[in-house]
Amino acid sequence: MAGVVGRLIRCWCRRAVAGRSRSALPSGHPALHPGCCSLKVPALQLHVSKTAMGASQKDFENAMNQVKLLKEDPGNEVKLKLYALYKQATEGPCNTPKPGVFDLINKAKWEAWNALGSLPKETARQNYVDLVSGLSSSSDSSSQAKPEADRKQAEYETVVMTSEDGITKIMLNRPAKKNALTEQMYQEIMLALEAASKDDSTITVLTGNGDYYSSGNDLTNFTNIPPEGVEAKAKNSAILLRNFVGSFIDFPKPLVAVVNGPAVGISVTVLGLFDLVYATDRATFHTPFSHLGQTPEGCSSYTFPKIMGPAKAAEMLIFGKKLTAGEAYAQGLVTEVFPDSTFQKEVWTRLKAYSKLPQNALRISKQIIRSQEKEKLHAVNAKESSILQERWLSSECMNAIMNFFSQKAKL
Ligand SMILES: CCCCCC/C=C/C(=O)SCCNC(=O)CCNC(=O)[C@H](O)C(C)(C)COP(=O)(O)OP(=O)(O)OC[C@H]1O[C@@H](n2cnc3c(N)ncnc32)[C@H](O)[C@@H]1OP(=O)(O)O
């Protein structure tokens, strides 16, 4: 089914990007027209309410025009994201009924929009502008050489993305909150990964700013309950989680975690989807799911037993044992541990050398290794997300989160 949707979306979007339906364009946003698709859906006329734009209306309109000028097809995932961010920025949370199961294109569009949950309009608008600027800079870079300077890519609020020496670095940037992952941060990491997958870099790195790599899911994510209630919140969170982990499963380039400090929860479980995990000897690896009334995610219910054996995986994922960097290395979760004093220097020297290797050979080698299990990983991700959707409604989970905020029950 996904293949069918992919083909229909590619077809639907091709005409939009090629601008063949440009004449149907309302002033502003490109119409997304089904083009040659066998499945006929009305051309999407997106009208922008002036009041929805706010202060960055000019940037927003410029971004919409930039989409029409893109030299390269950014891929259907990105086009669905553009569509979703546009709707969120102009209409707010998804407010239409879910299309029928056979209405493949509109269902894919609806799911993309719905996955943004209660993302504020202003954030959606900014993310739209950032995504387009990332696309424009990468399509420009394919046509002209840029000095090998530190090129700051799209502006995000919770991550910093830079590209230099063939390496795109995505740095989690909420050090005061131990880089806890808010809903906005999940979205921005996905957007940054999408941009990194399309830019001219060879390797992509995820790291943290400050003394923590990441303390995992921001527990305040469970406190902003929308008017639709906790069930809707759990459902939207499960969609967001599945999309987030899916971004790592599908990432096409060598992906490296530079674990600069302690790592908790989902920031640990997705490590099984990275190609290299370099850690400072200060780092620890903690997956306290039972403690929080929750269950494993990030495909760790499958990857961790494969990496470290069922007994060690159970000790981490079921019983919440916190590993030192040395233990994580011994169990195969970490590729190499470095002394904290020389960690950054050693790791970046090594990565700069790796980034000089033939780009396509690196990418194709990764694909050979990862493609054998991609379908399985997506199935595991779907299962884990649906189980967590239930767990988040449990009293065990709600009590654990209240404990954290009332007594600051630290892990
Ligand atoms: C869309 C949903 C997807 C969900 C996917 C499922 C994911 C599951 C997980 O990731 S489970 C793991 C969740 N993480 C935690 O439970 C960690 C909670 N934090 C702590 O236990 C501690 O903060 C610590 C051990 C990480 C660090 O302790 P310490 O060194 O003493 O620092 P502070 O506690 O003072 O932290 C500074 C500041 O940051 C706030 N903070 C830290 N981590 C989180 C967090 N995960 N969520 C929310 N806030 C966090 C902490 O409250 C302090 O804030 P303050 O300065 O008091 O305002």
Tab-separated table of C-alpha atoms and ligand atoms in Angstrom:
chain	number	residue	atom	x	y	z
A	1	MET	CA	0.000	0.000	0.000
A	2	ALA	CA	2.812	2.401	0.904
A	3	GLY	CA	4.291	1.852	-2.563
A	4	VAL	CA	0.981	2.740	-4.153
A	5	VAL	CA	0.655	5.867	-2.047
A	6	GLY	CA	4.264	6.815	-2.812
A	7	ARG	CA	3.661	6.484	-6.544
A	8	LEU	CA	0.429	8.453	-6.416
A	9	ILE	CA	1.996	11.174	-4.293
A	10	ARG	CA	5.041	11.366	-6.569
A	11	CYS	CA	2.726	11.696	-9.552
A	12	TRP	CA	0.466	14.147	-7.723
A	13	CYS	CA	3.428	16.246	-6.635
A	14	ARG	CA	5.477	16.063	-9.838
A	15	ARG	CA	3.113	18.390	-11.606
A	16	ALA	CA	3.047	20.745	-8.661
A	17	VAL	CA	6.839	21.013	-8.520
A	18	ALA	CA	7.162	21.171	-12.302
A	19	GLY	CA	4.587	23.934	-12.123
A	20	ARG	CA	2.637	22.428	-15.004
A	21	SER	CA	-0.474	23.303	-13.138
A	22	ARG	CA	0.987	26.748	-12.440
A	23	SER	CA	-1.937	28.399	-14.212
A	24	ALA	CA	-4.209	26.845	-11.573
A	25	LEU	CA	-2.137	28.392	-8.832
A	26	PRO	CA	-3.931	30.719	-6.464
A	27	SER	CA	-1.842	33.812	-5.706
A	28	GLY	CA	0.714	32.545	-3.231
A	29	HIS	CA	0.872	28.852	-2.706
A	30	PRO	CA	1.486	26.256	-5.451
A	31	ALA	CA	-1.573	24.185	-6.174
A	32	LEU	CA	-0.995	20.510	-5.531
A	33	HIS	CA	-2.620	18.978	-8.518
A	34	PRO	CA	-3.076	15.234	-9.102
A	35	GLY	CA	-1.651	15.561	-12.574
A	36	CYS	CA	-1.499	12.230	-14.382
A	37	CYS	CA	-2.731	10.188	-11.420
A	38	SER	CA	-5.434	7.661	-12.145
A	39	LEU	CA	-7.015	8.753	-8.875
A	40	LYS	CA	-8.748	12.055	-9.578
A	41	VAL	CA	-8.915	14.479	-6.700
A	42	PRO	CA	-9.893	18.125	-7.071
A	43	ALA	CA	-6.916	20.394	-7.602
A	44	LEU	CA	-6.001	21.683	-4.202
A	45	GLN	CA	-6.643	25.414	-4.083
A	46	LEU	CA	-4.937	26.729	-0.944
A	47	HIS	CA	-6.013	30.234	-0.047
A	48	VAL	CA	-4.154	32.063	2.609
A	49	SER	CA	-6.088	34.014	5.163
A	50	LYS	CA	-4.122	37.211	5.707
A	51	THR	CA	-4.695	37.117	9.431
A	52	ALA	CA	-3.115	33.630	9.656
A	53	MET	CA	0.243	34.927	8.470
A	54	GLY	CA	1.060	37.399	11.160
A	55	ALA	CA	4.382	39.165	11.285
A	56	SER	CA	6.261	36.826	8.852
A	57	GLN	CA	3.661	37.028	6.089
A	58	LYS	CA	6.283	38.271	3.629
A	59	ASP	CA	8.681	35.416	4.462
A	60	PHE	CA	5.797	32.958	4.256
A	61	GLU	CA	4.700	34.241	0.833
A	62	ASN	CA	8.325	34.310	-0.364
A	63	ALA	CA	8.714	30.712	0.764
A	64	MET	CA	5.609	29.731	-1.175
A	65	ASN	CA	7.055	31.326	-4.287
A	66	GLN	CA	10.400	29.634	-3.668
A	67	VAL	CA	8.667	26.245	-3.735
A	68	LYS	CA	7.630	26.955	-7.322
A	69	LEU	CA	11.220	27.761	-8.255
A	70	LEU	CA	12.854	24.620	-6.809
A	71	LYS	CA	15.248	23.112	-9.372
A	72	GLU	CA	14.975	19.580	-7.958
A	73	ASP	CA	12.077	17.416	-6.930
A	74	PRO	CA	12.452	17.382	-3.106
A	75	GLY	CA	10.738	14.019	-2.765
A	76	ASN	CA	7.195	13.178	-1.778
A	77	GLU	CA	7.918	13.041	1.973
A	78	VAL	CA	9.071	16.648	1.893
A	79	LYS	CA	6.115	17.700	-0.247
A	80	LEU	CA	3.709	16.131	2.210
A	81	LYS	CA	5.506	17.980	5.007
A	82	LEU	CA	5.211	21.246	3.086
A	83	TYR	CA	1.516	20.605	2.569
A	84	ALA	CA	0.992	19.737	6.262
A	85	LEU	CA	2.949	22.734	7.565
A	86	TYR	CA	1.081	25.027	5.181
A	87	LYS	CA	-2.315	23.805	6.372
A	88	GLN	CA	-1.208	23.978	10.025
A	89	ALA	CA	0.101	27.523	9.545
A	90	THR	CA	-3.041	28.762	7.820
A	91	GLU	CA	-5.817	26.658	9.376
A	92	GLY	CA	-4.297	25.289	12.628
A	93	PRO	CA	-4.713	21.644	13.761
A	94	CYS	CA	-6.229	19.220	11.294
A	95	ASN	CA	-9.951	19.994	11.221
A	96	THR	CA	-11.311	17.738	8.500
A	97	PRO	CA	-12.631	14.171	8.679
A	98	LYS	CA	-10.164	11.408	7.733
A	99	PRO	CA	-10.588	10.399	4.061
A	100	GLY	CA	-11.615	6.855	3.235
A	101	VAL	CA	-9.042	4.076	3.101
A	102	PHE	CA	-9.083	4.006	-0.724
A	103	ASP	CA	-8.770	7.765	-1.069
A	104	LEU	CA	-4.999	7.278	-0.976
A	105	ILE	CA	-3.721	10.741	-1.849
A	106	ASN	CA	-6.073	12.669	0.393
A	107	LYS	CA	-5.516	10.128	3.179
A	108	ALA	CA	-1.740	10.643	2.932
A	109	LYS	CA	-2.252	14.410	2.997
A	110	TRP	CA	-4.672	14.183	5.907
A	111	GLU	CA	-2.229	11.993	7.905
A	112	ALA	CA	0.653	14.388	7.259
A	113	TRP	CA	-1.405	17.318	8.494
A	114	ASN	CA	-2.884	15.400	11.446
A	115	ALA	CA	0.603	14.292	12.554
A	116	LEU	CA	1.399	17.919	13.420
A	117	GLY	CA	-1.133	17.696	16.255
A	118	SER	CA	-1.468	20.950	18.137
A	119	LEU	CA	1.677	22.552	16.719
A	120	PRO	CA	1.095	26.331	16.968
A	121	LYS	CA	0.380	28.181	13.696
A	122	GLU	CA	3.384	30.445	14.212
A	123	THR	CA	5.699	27.448	14.611
A	124	ALA	CA	4.231	25.712	11.596
A	125	ARG	CA	4.686	28.881	9.574
A	126	GLN	CA	8.315	29.219	10.715
A	127	ASN	CA	8.997	25.517	10.046
A	128	TYR	CA	7.529	25.929	6.555
A	129	VAL	CA	9.839	28.865	5.841
A	130	ASP	CA	12.811	26.959	7.305
A	131	LEU	CA	12.084	23.834	5.294
A	132	VAL	CA	11.805	25.786	2.054
A	133	SER	CA	15.003	27.727	2.760
A	134	GLY	CA	16.775	24.416	3.414
A	135	LEU	CA	15.457	23.059	0.123
A	136	SER	CA	16.397	26.213	-1.758
A	137	SER	CA	19.935	26.317	-0.335
A	138	SER	CA	20.499	22.629	-1.149
A	139	SER	CA	19.131	23.013	-4.679
A	140	ASP	CA	21.332	26.132	-5.090
A	141	SER	CA	24.354	24.211	-3.741
A	142	SER	CA	23.851	21.555	-6.415
A	143	SER	CA	24.272	24.233	-9.057
A	144	GLN	CA	27.098	26.324	-7.561
A	145	ALA	CA	30.105	25.636	-5.370
A	146	LYS	CA	29.900	27.249	-1.926
A	147	PRO	CA	32.986	28.058	0.132
A	148	GLU	CA	33.760	25.298	2.597
A	149	ALA	CA	32.770	27.694	5.398
A	150	ASP	CA	30.527	26.808	8.314
A	151	ARG	CA	27.194	27.109	6.490
A	152	LYS	CA	24.329	27.536	8.925
A	153	GLN	CA	21.340	25.796	7.373
A	154	ALA	CA	17.678	26.436	8.091
A	155	GLU	CA	16.906	28.304	11.301
A	156	TYR	CA	15.161	26.126	13.889
A	157	GLU	CA	14.182	27.060	17.420
A	158	THR	CA	15.213	23.907	19.303
A	159	VAL	CA	18.060	22.515	17.203
A	160	VAL	CA	21.057	24.094	15.482
A	161	MET	CA	21.897	22.705	12.060
A	162	THR	CA	25.260	23.442	10.427
A	163	SER	CA	27.127	21.963	7.514
A	164	GLU	CA	30.892	21.971	7.081
A	165	ASP	CA	33.595	19.699	5.654
A	166	GLY	CA	31.000	17.314	4.209
A	167	ILE	CA	29.298	16.831	7.583
A	168	THR	CA	25.834	18.139	8.497
A	169	LYS	CA	25.525	18.484	12.264
A	170	ILE	CA	22.147	18.583	14.007
A	171	MET	CA	22.664	19.766	17.584
A	172	LEU	CA	19.894	19.461	20.194
A	173	ASN	CA	19.756	22.928	21.718
A	174	ARG	CA	17.783	23.000	24.980
A	175	PRO	CA	20.742	22.600	27.385
A	176	ALA	CA	18.850	24.172	30.305
A	177	LYS	CA	16.347	21.334	30.030
A	178	LYS	CA	18.959	18.619	29.380
A	179	ASN	CA	17.874	18.606	25.731
A	180	ALA	CA	14.526	17.055	26.664
A	181	LEU	CA	12.557	16.517	23.451
A	182	THR	CA	9.418	18.648	23.111
A	183	GLU	CA	6.854	18.059	20.360
A	184	GLN	CA	8.348	20.970	18.464
A	185	MET	CA	11.799	19.405	18.814
A	186	TYR	CA	10.605	16.094	17.382
A	187	GLN	CA	9.223	18.028	14.405
A	188	GLU	CA	12.377	20.081	13.942
A	189	ILE	CA	14.651	17.037	14.141
A	190	MET	CA	12.524	15.386	11.432
A	191	LEU	CA	12.727	18.522	9.266
A	192	ALA	CA	16.481	18.748	9.843
A	193	LEU	CA	16.974	15.064	8.954
A	194	GLU	CA	14.916	15.584	5.802
A	195	ALA	CA	17.032	18.586	4.829
A	196	ALA	CA	20.263	16.702	5.669
A	197	SER	CA	19.191	13.766	3.500
A	198	LYS	CA	18.948	16.180	0.524
A	199	ASP	CA	21.964	18.451	1.087
A	200	ASP	CA	25.455	17.971	-0.342
A	201	SER	CA	26.977	16.551	2.853
A	202	THR	CA	28.315	12.997	3.110
A	203	ILE	CA	27.640	12.243	6.787
A	204	THR	CA	24.979	13.440	9.238
A	205	VAL	CA	25.672	13.813	12.953
A	206	LEU	CA	23.247	14.157	15.871
A	207	THR	CA	24.673	15.540	19.119
A	208	GLY	CA	23.664	17.610	22.155
A	209	ASN	CA	24.556	21.069	23.403
A	210	GLY	CA	25.529	21.262	27.064
A	211	ASP	CA	26.304	18.526	29.578
A	212	TYR	CA	23.560	16.143	28.395
A	213	TYR	CA	23.087	14.384	25.081
A	214	SER	CA	19.333	14.254	25.800
A	215	SER	CA	17.089	13.392	28.714
A	216	GLY	CA	14.584	11.880	26.295
A	217	ASN	CA	10.924	12.755	25.981
A	218	ASP	CA	10.028	16.071	27.599
A	219	LEU	CA	7.519	15.005	30.236
A	220	THR	CA	5.621	18.271	29.783
A	221	ASN	CA	4.522	16.776	26.442
A	222	PHE	CA	1.947	14.893	28.476
A	223	THR	CA	0.626	17.975	30.226
A	224	ASN	CA	-0.707	20.079	27.351
A	225	ILE	CA	-3.927	18.101	26.747
A	226	PRO	CA	-5.932	19.445	23.765
A	227	PRO	CA	-9.703	20.164	23.980
A	228	GLU	CA	-10.335	16.810	22.271
A	229	GLY	CA	-9.050	15.056	25.423
A	230	VAL	CA	-6.365	12.562	26.478
A	231	GLU	CA	-7.305	9.903	23.915
A	232	ALA	CA	-6.701	12.358	21.082
A	233	LYS	CA	-3.436	13.436	22.723
A	234	ALA	CA	-2.248	9.833	22.996
A	235	LYS	CA	-3.219	9.188	19.372
A	236	ASN	CA	-1.401	12.276	18.071
A	237	SER	CA	1.640	11.441	20.185
A	238	ALA	CA	1.721	7.910	18.773
A	239	ILE	CA	1.593	9.314	15.219
A	240	LEU	CA	4.362	11.773	16.029
A	241	LEU	CA	6.496	9.042	17.616
A	242	ARG	CA	6.008	6.705	14.651
A	243	ASN	CA	6.938	9.447	12.167
A	244	PHE	CA	9.928	10.490	14.256
A	245	VAL	CA	11.395	6.979	14.530
A	246	GLY	CA	10.508	6.368	10.871
A	247	SER	CA	12.782	9.297	9.936
A	248	PHE	CA	15.728	7.393	11.428
A	249	ILE	CA	14.751	4.075	9.838
A	250	ASP	CA	14.594	5.698	6.383
A	251	PHE	CA	17.554	8.055	6.691
A	252	PRO	CA	19.683	7.367	3.586
A	253	LYS	CA	23.131	8.677	4.593
A	254	PRO	CA	25.604	7.452	7.228
A	255	LEU	CA	24.144	8.653	10.543
A	256	VAL	CA	26.411	9.202	13.540
A	257	ALA	CA	25.478	9.858	17.185
A	258	VAL	CA	28.081	11.939	19.031
A	259	VAL	CA	26.922	11.230	22.582
A	260	ASN	CA	28.389	14.167	24.499
A	261	GLY	CA	26.825	13.239	27.876
A	262	PRO	CA	24.069	11.234	29.594
A	263	ALA	CA	21.301	9.920	27.334
A	264	VAL	CA	17.821	8.910	28.474
A	265	GLY	CA	14.782	7.207	26.955
A	266	ILE	CA	14.088	7.693	23.263
A	267	SER	CA	17.496	9.320	22.700
A	268	VAL	CA	18.963	5.925	23.701
A	269	THR	CA	16.510	3.590	21.962
A	270	VAL	CA	16.949	5.124	18.482
A	271	LEU	CA	20.723	4.574	18.744
A	272	GLY	CA	20.082	1.095	17.341
A	273	LEU	CA	19.172	2.847	14.059
A	274	PHE	CA	22.445	4.806	13.833
A	275	ASP	CA	25.491	3.629	11.875
A	276	LEU	CA	28.069	4.860	14.415
A	277	VAL	CA	27.689	5.747	18.111
A	278	TYR	CA	30.665	7.594	19.590
A	279	ALA	CA	30.423	8.418	23.318
A	280	THR	CA	32.364	10.364	25.882
A	281	ASP	CA	33.276	8.337	28.954
A	282	ARG	CA	30.963	10.683	30.896
A	283	ALA	CA	27.948	9.369	29.021
A	284	THR	CA	25.370	7.038	30.553
A	285	PHE	CA	22.539	5.195	28.786
A	286	HIS	CA	19.226	4.873	30.623
A	287	THR	CA	15.842	3.537	29.401
A	288	PRO	CA	13.549	3.803	32.459
A	289	PHE	CA	10.359	2.795	30.685
A	290	SER	CA	8.849	0.583	33.381
A	291	HIS	CA	9.703	3.278	35.957
A	292	LEU	CA	7.503	5.622	33.901
A	293	GLY	CA	4.738	3.097	33.288
A	294	GLN	CA	5.773	3.016	29.633
A	295	THR	CA	7.281	0.541	27.167
A	296	PRO	CA	10.227	0.507	24.725
A	297	GLU	CA	10.169	2.474	21.471
A	298	GLY	CA	12.664	3.468	18.746
A	299	CYS	CA	12.599	-0.137	17.470
A	300	SER	CA	14.639	-1.078	20.576
A	301	SER	CA	12.330	-4.013	21.357
A	302	TYR	CA	13.859	-5.564	18.220
A	303	THR	CA	17.281	-3.909	17.828
A	304	PHE	CA	18.498	-4.178	21.429
A	305	PRO	CA	18.081	-7.974	21.744
A	306	LYS	CA	19.874	-8.258	18.380
A	307	ILE	CA	22.686	-5.950	19.512
A	308	MET	CA	23.272	-7.111	23.082
A	309	GLY	CA	21.329	-10.349	23.507
A	310	PRO	CA	17.927	-10.802	25.175
A	311	ALA	CA	19.182	-10.852	28.775
A	312	LYS	CA	21.128	-7.576	28.594
A	313	ALA	CA	18.330	-5.988	26.545
A	314	ALA	CA	15.781	-7.009	29.185
A	315	GLU	CA	17.946	-5.561	31.968
A	316	MET	CA	17.890	-2.187	30.168
A	317	LEU	CA	14.423	-2.069	28.625
A	318	ILE	CA	12.345	-3.903	31.215
A	319	PHE	CA	14.236	-3.249	34.438
A	320	GLY	CA	15.728	0.132	33.546
A	321	LYS	CA	19.370	-0.593	34.315
A	322	LYS	CA	21.479	2.482	33.557
A	323	LEU	CA	24.656	1.642	31.610
A	324	THR	CA	27.967	3.437	31.820
A	325	ALA	CA	29.636	4.270	28.508
A	326	GLY	CA	31.998	1.347	29.024
A	327	GLU	CA	29.104	-1.067	29.634
A	328	ALA	CA	27.232	0.277	26.574
A	329	TYR	CA	30.387	-0.298	24.514
A	330	ALA	CA	30.828	-3.821	25.905
A	331	GLN	CA	27.205	-4.590	25.011
A	332	GLY	CA	27.588	-3.332	21.438
A	333	LEU	CA	25.347	-0.271	21.685
A	334	VAL	CA	28.326	2.121	21.462
A	335	THR	CA	30.962	1.889	18.726
A	336	GLU	CA	33.772	3.566	20.691
A	337	VAL	CA	34.249	5.451	23.975
A	338	PHE	CA	36.659	8.415	24.218
A	339	PRO	CA	38.109	10.243	27.233
A	340	ASP	CA	35.955	13.322	27.838
A	341	SER	CA	39.026	15.580	27.670
A	342	THR	CA	39.780	14.644	24.062
A	343	PHE	CA	36.301	13.459	22.961
A	344	GLN	CA	35.281	16.285	20.626
A	345	LYS	CA	38.722	16.653	19.032
A	346	GLU	CA	39.194	12.931	18.380
A	347	VAL	CA	35.664	12.321	17.152
A	348	TRP	CA	35.542	15.280	14.734
A	349	THR	CA	38.990	14.495	13.343
A	350	ARG	CA	37.810	10.991	12.594
A	351	LEU	CA	34.482	12.098	11.102
A	352	LYS	CA	36.161	14.672	8.841
A	353	ALA	CA	38.337	11.868	7.471
A	354	TYR	CA	35.288	9.646	6.923
A	355	SER	CA	33.438	12.478	5.166
A	356	LYS	CA	36.137	12.505	2.453
A	357	LEU	CA	35.243	8.926	1.428
A	358	PRO	CA	33.218	8.445	-1.810
A	359	GLN	CA	29.738	9.699	-0.971
A	360	ASN	CA	27.737	7.235	-3.066
A	361	ALA	CA	29.729	4.206	-1.925
A	362	LEU	CA	29.028	5.152	1.693
A	363	ARG	CA	25.335	5.658	1.020
A	364	ILE	CA	24.891	2.478	-1.016
A	365	SER	CA	26.821	0.385	1.558
A	366	LYS	CA	24.504	1.701	4.259
A	367	GLN	CA	21.470	0.889	2.131
A	368	ILE	CA	22.648	-2.708	1.542
A	369	ILE	CA	23.037	-3.217	5.280
A	370	ARG	CA	19.852	-1.452	6.372
A	371	SER	CA	17.472	-2.366	3.533
A	372	GLN	CA	17.366	-5.998	4.626
A	373	GLU	CA	15.391	-5.064	7.749
A	374	LYS	CA	13.663	-1.801	6.829
A	375	GLU	CA	10.226	-3.377	6.461
A	376	LYS	CA	10.643	-5.217	9.757
A	377	LEU	CA	11.778	-2.047	11.514
A	378	HIS	CA	8.735	-0.116	10.296
A	379	ALA	CA	6.485	-2.916	11.543
A	380	VAL	CA	8.203	-2.904	14.955
A	381	ASN	CA	7.920	0.896	15.083
A	382	ALA	CA	4.190	0.717	14.348
A	383	LYS	CA	3.655	-1.928	17.044
A	384	GLU	CA	5.688	-0.048	19.682
A	385	SER	CA	3.850	3.211	18.913
A	386	SER	CA	0.429	1.610	19.182
A	387	ILE	CA	1.272	-0.069	22.506
A	388	LEU	CA	2.607	3.221	23.877
A	389	GLN	CA	-0.612	4.936	22.790
A	390	GLU	CA	-2.396	2.676	25.267
A	391	ARG	CA	0.283	2.965	27.974
A	392	TRP	CA	0.073	6.754	27.989
A	393	LEU	CA	-3.577	6.451	29.083
A	394	SER	CA	-2.688	4.141	31.985
A	395	SER	CA	-2.730	5.244	35.606
A	396	GLU	CA	0.818	3.831	35.997
A	397	CYS	CA	2.098	6.295	33.405
A	398	MET	CA	0.078	9.273	34.619
A	399	ASN	CA	1.186	8.699	38.235
A	400	ALA	CA	4.846	8.429	37.201
A	401	ILE	CA	4.690	11.717	35.300
A	402	MET	CA	2.888	13.485	38.162
A	403	ASN	CA	5.583	12.167	40.522
A	404	PHE	CA	8.272	13.679	38.343
A	405	PHE	CA	6.691	17.113	38.429
A	406	SER	CA	5.474	17.051	42.026
A	407	GLN	CA	8.521	15.607	43.768
A	408	LYS	CA	10.962	16.048	40.916
A	409	ALA	CA	11.387	12.304	41.189
A	410	LYS	CA	14.671	12.066	39.307
A	411	LEU	CA	15.646	8.912	37.520
B	1	LIG	C1	5.614	12.431	21.193
B	1	LIG	C2	5.881	11.546	22.350
B	1	LIG	C3	6.988	10.575	22.089
B	1	LIG	C4	7.334	9.810	23.352
B	1	LIG	C5	8.305	8.729	23.072
B	1	LIG	C6	8.578	7.886	24.279
B	1	LIG	C7	9.783	8.368	24.989
B	1	LIG	C8	10.058	7.967	26.217
B	1	LIG	C9	11.188	8.541	26.969
B	1	LIG	O1	12.048	9.253	26.491
B	1	LIG	S1	11.160	8.098	28.603
B	1	LIG	C10	12.375	9.110	29.374
B	1	LIG	C11	11.832	10.470	29.729
B	1	LIG	N1	12.837	11.233	30.465
B	1	LIG	C12	12.866	11.296	31.810
B	1	LIG	O2	12.019	10.735	32.471
B	1	LIG	C13	13.980	12.091	32.458
B	1	LIG	C14	13.401	13.082	33.467
B	1	LIG	N2	14.485	13.929	33.974
B	1	LIG	C15	15.222	13.547	35.078
B	1	LIG	O3	15.044	12.515	35.654
B	1	LIG	C16	16.316	14.511	35.467
B	1	LIG	O4	16.003	15.779	34.936
B	1	LIG	C17	17.690	14.065	34.919
B	1	LIG	C18	18.141	12.810	35.631
B	1	LIG	C19	17.602	13.811	33.416
B	1	LIG	C20	18.698	15.208	35.148
B	1	LIG	O5	18.684	15.545	36.535
B	1	LIG	P1	19.548	16.816	37.014
B	1	LIG	O6	20.928	16.700	36.478
B	1	LIG	O7	19.305	16.948	38.464
B	1	LIG	O8	18.911	18.049	36.248
B	1	LIG	P2	17.432	18.644	36.504
B	1	LIG	O9	16.467	17.572	36.847
B	1	LIG	O10	17.526	19.812	37.432
B	1	LIG	O11	17.059	19.156	35.018
B	1	LIG	C21	17.257	20.527	34.632
B	1	LIG	C22	15.907	21.030	34.158
B	1	LIG	O12	15.504	20.243	33.024
B	1	LIG	C23	14.230	19.676	33.291
B	1	LIG	N3	14.178	18.362	32.662
B	1	LIG	C24	15.170	17.470	32.560
B	1	LIG	N4	14.750	16.365	31.909
B	1	LIG	C25	13.442	16.596	31.575
B	1	LIG	C26	12.451	15.839	30.874
B	1	LIG	N5	12.713	14.649	30.337
B	1	LIG	N6	11.218	16.379	30.729
B	1	LIG	C27	10.940	17.601	31.228
B	1	LIG	N7	11.831	18.393	31.901
B	1	LIG	C28	13.072	17.864	32.060
B	1	LIG	C29	14.133	19.563	34.790
B	1	LIG	O13	12.771	19.474	35.151
B	1	LIG	C30	14.794	20.852	35.205
B	1	LIG	O14	13.879	21.891	34.955
B	1	LIG	P3	13.807	23.122	35.992
B	1	LIG	O15	15.168	23.747	35.910
B	1	LIG	O16	13.528	22.501	37.330
B	1	LIG	O17	12.696	23.961	35.479
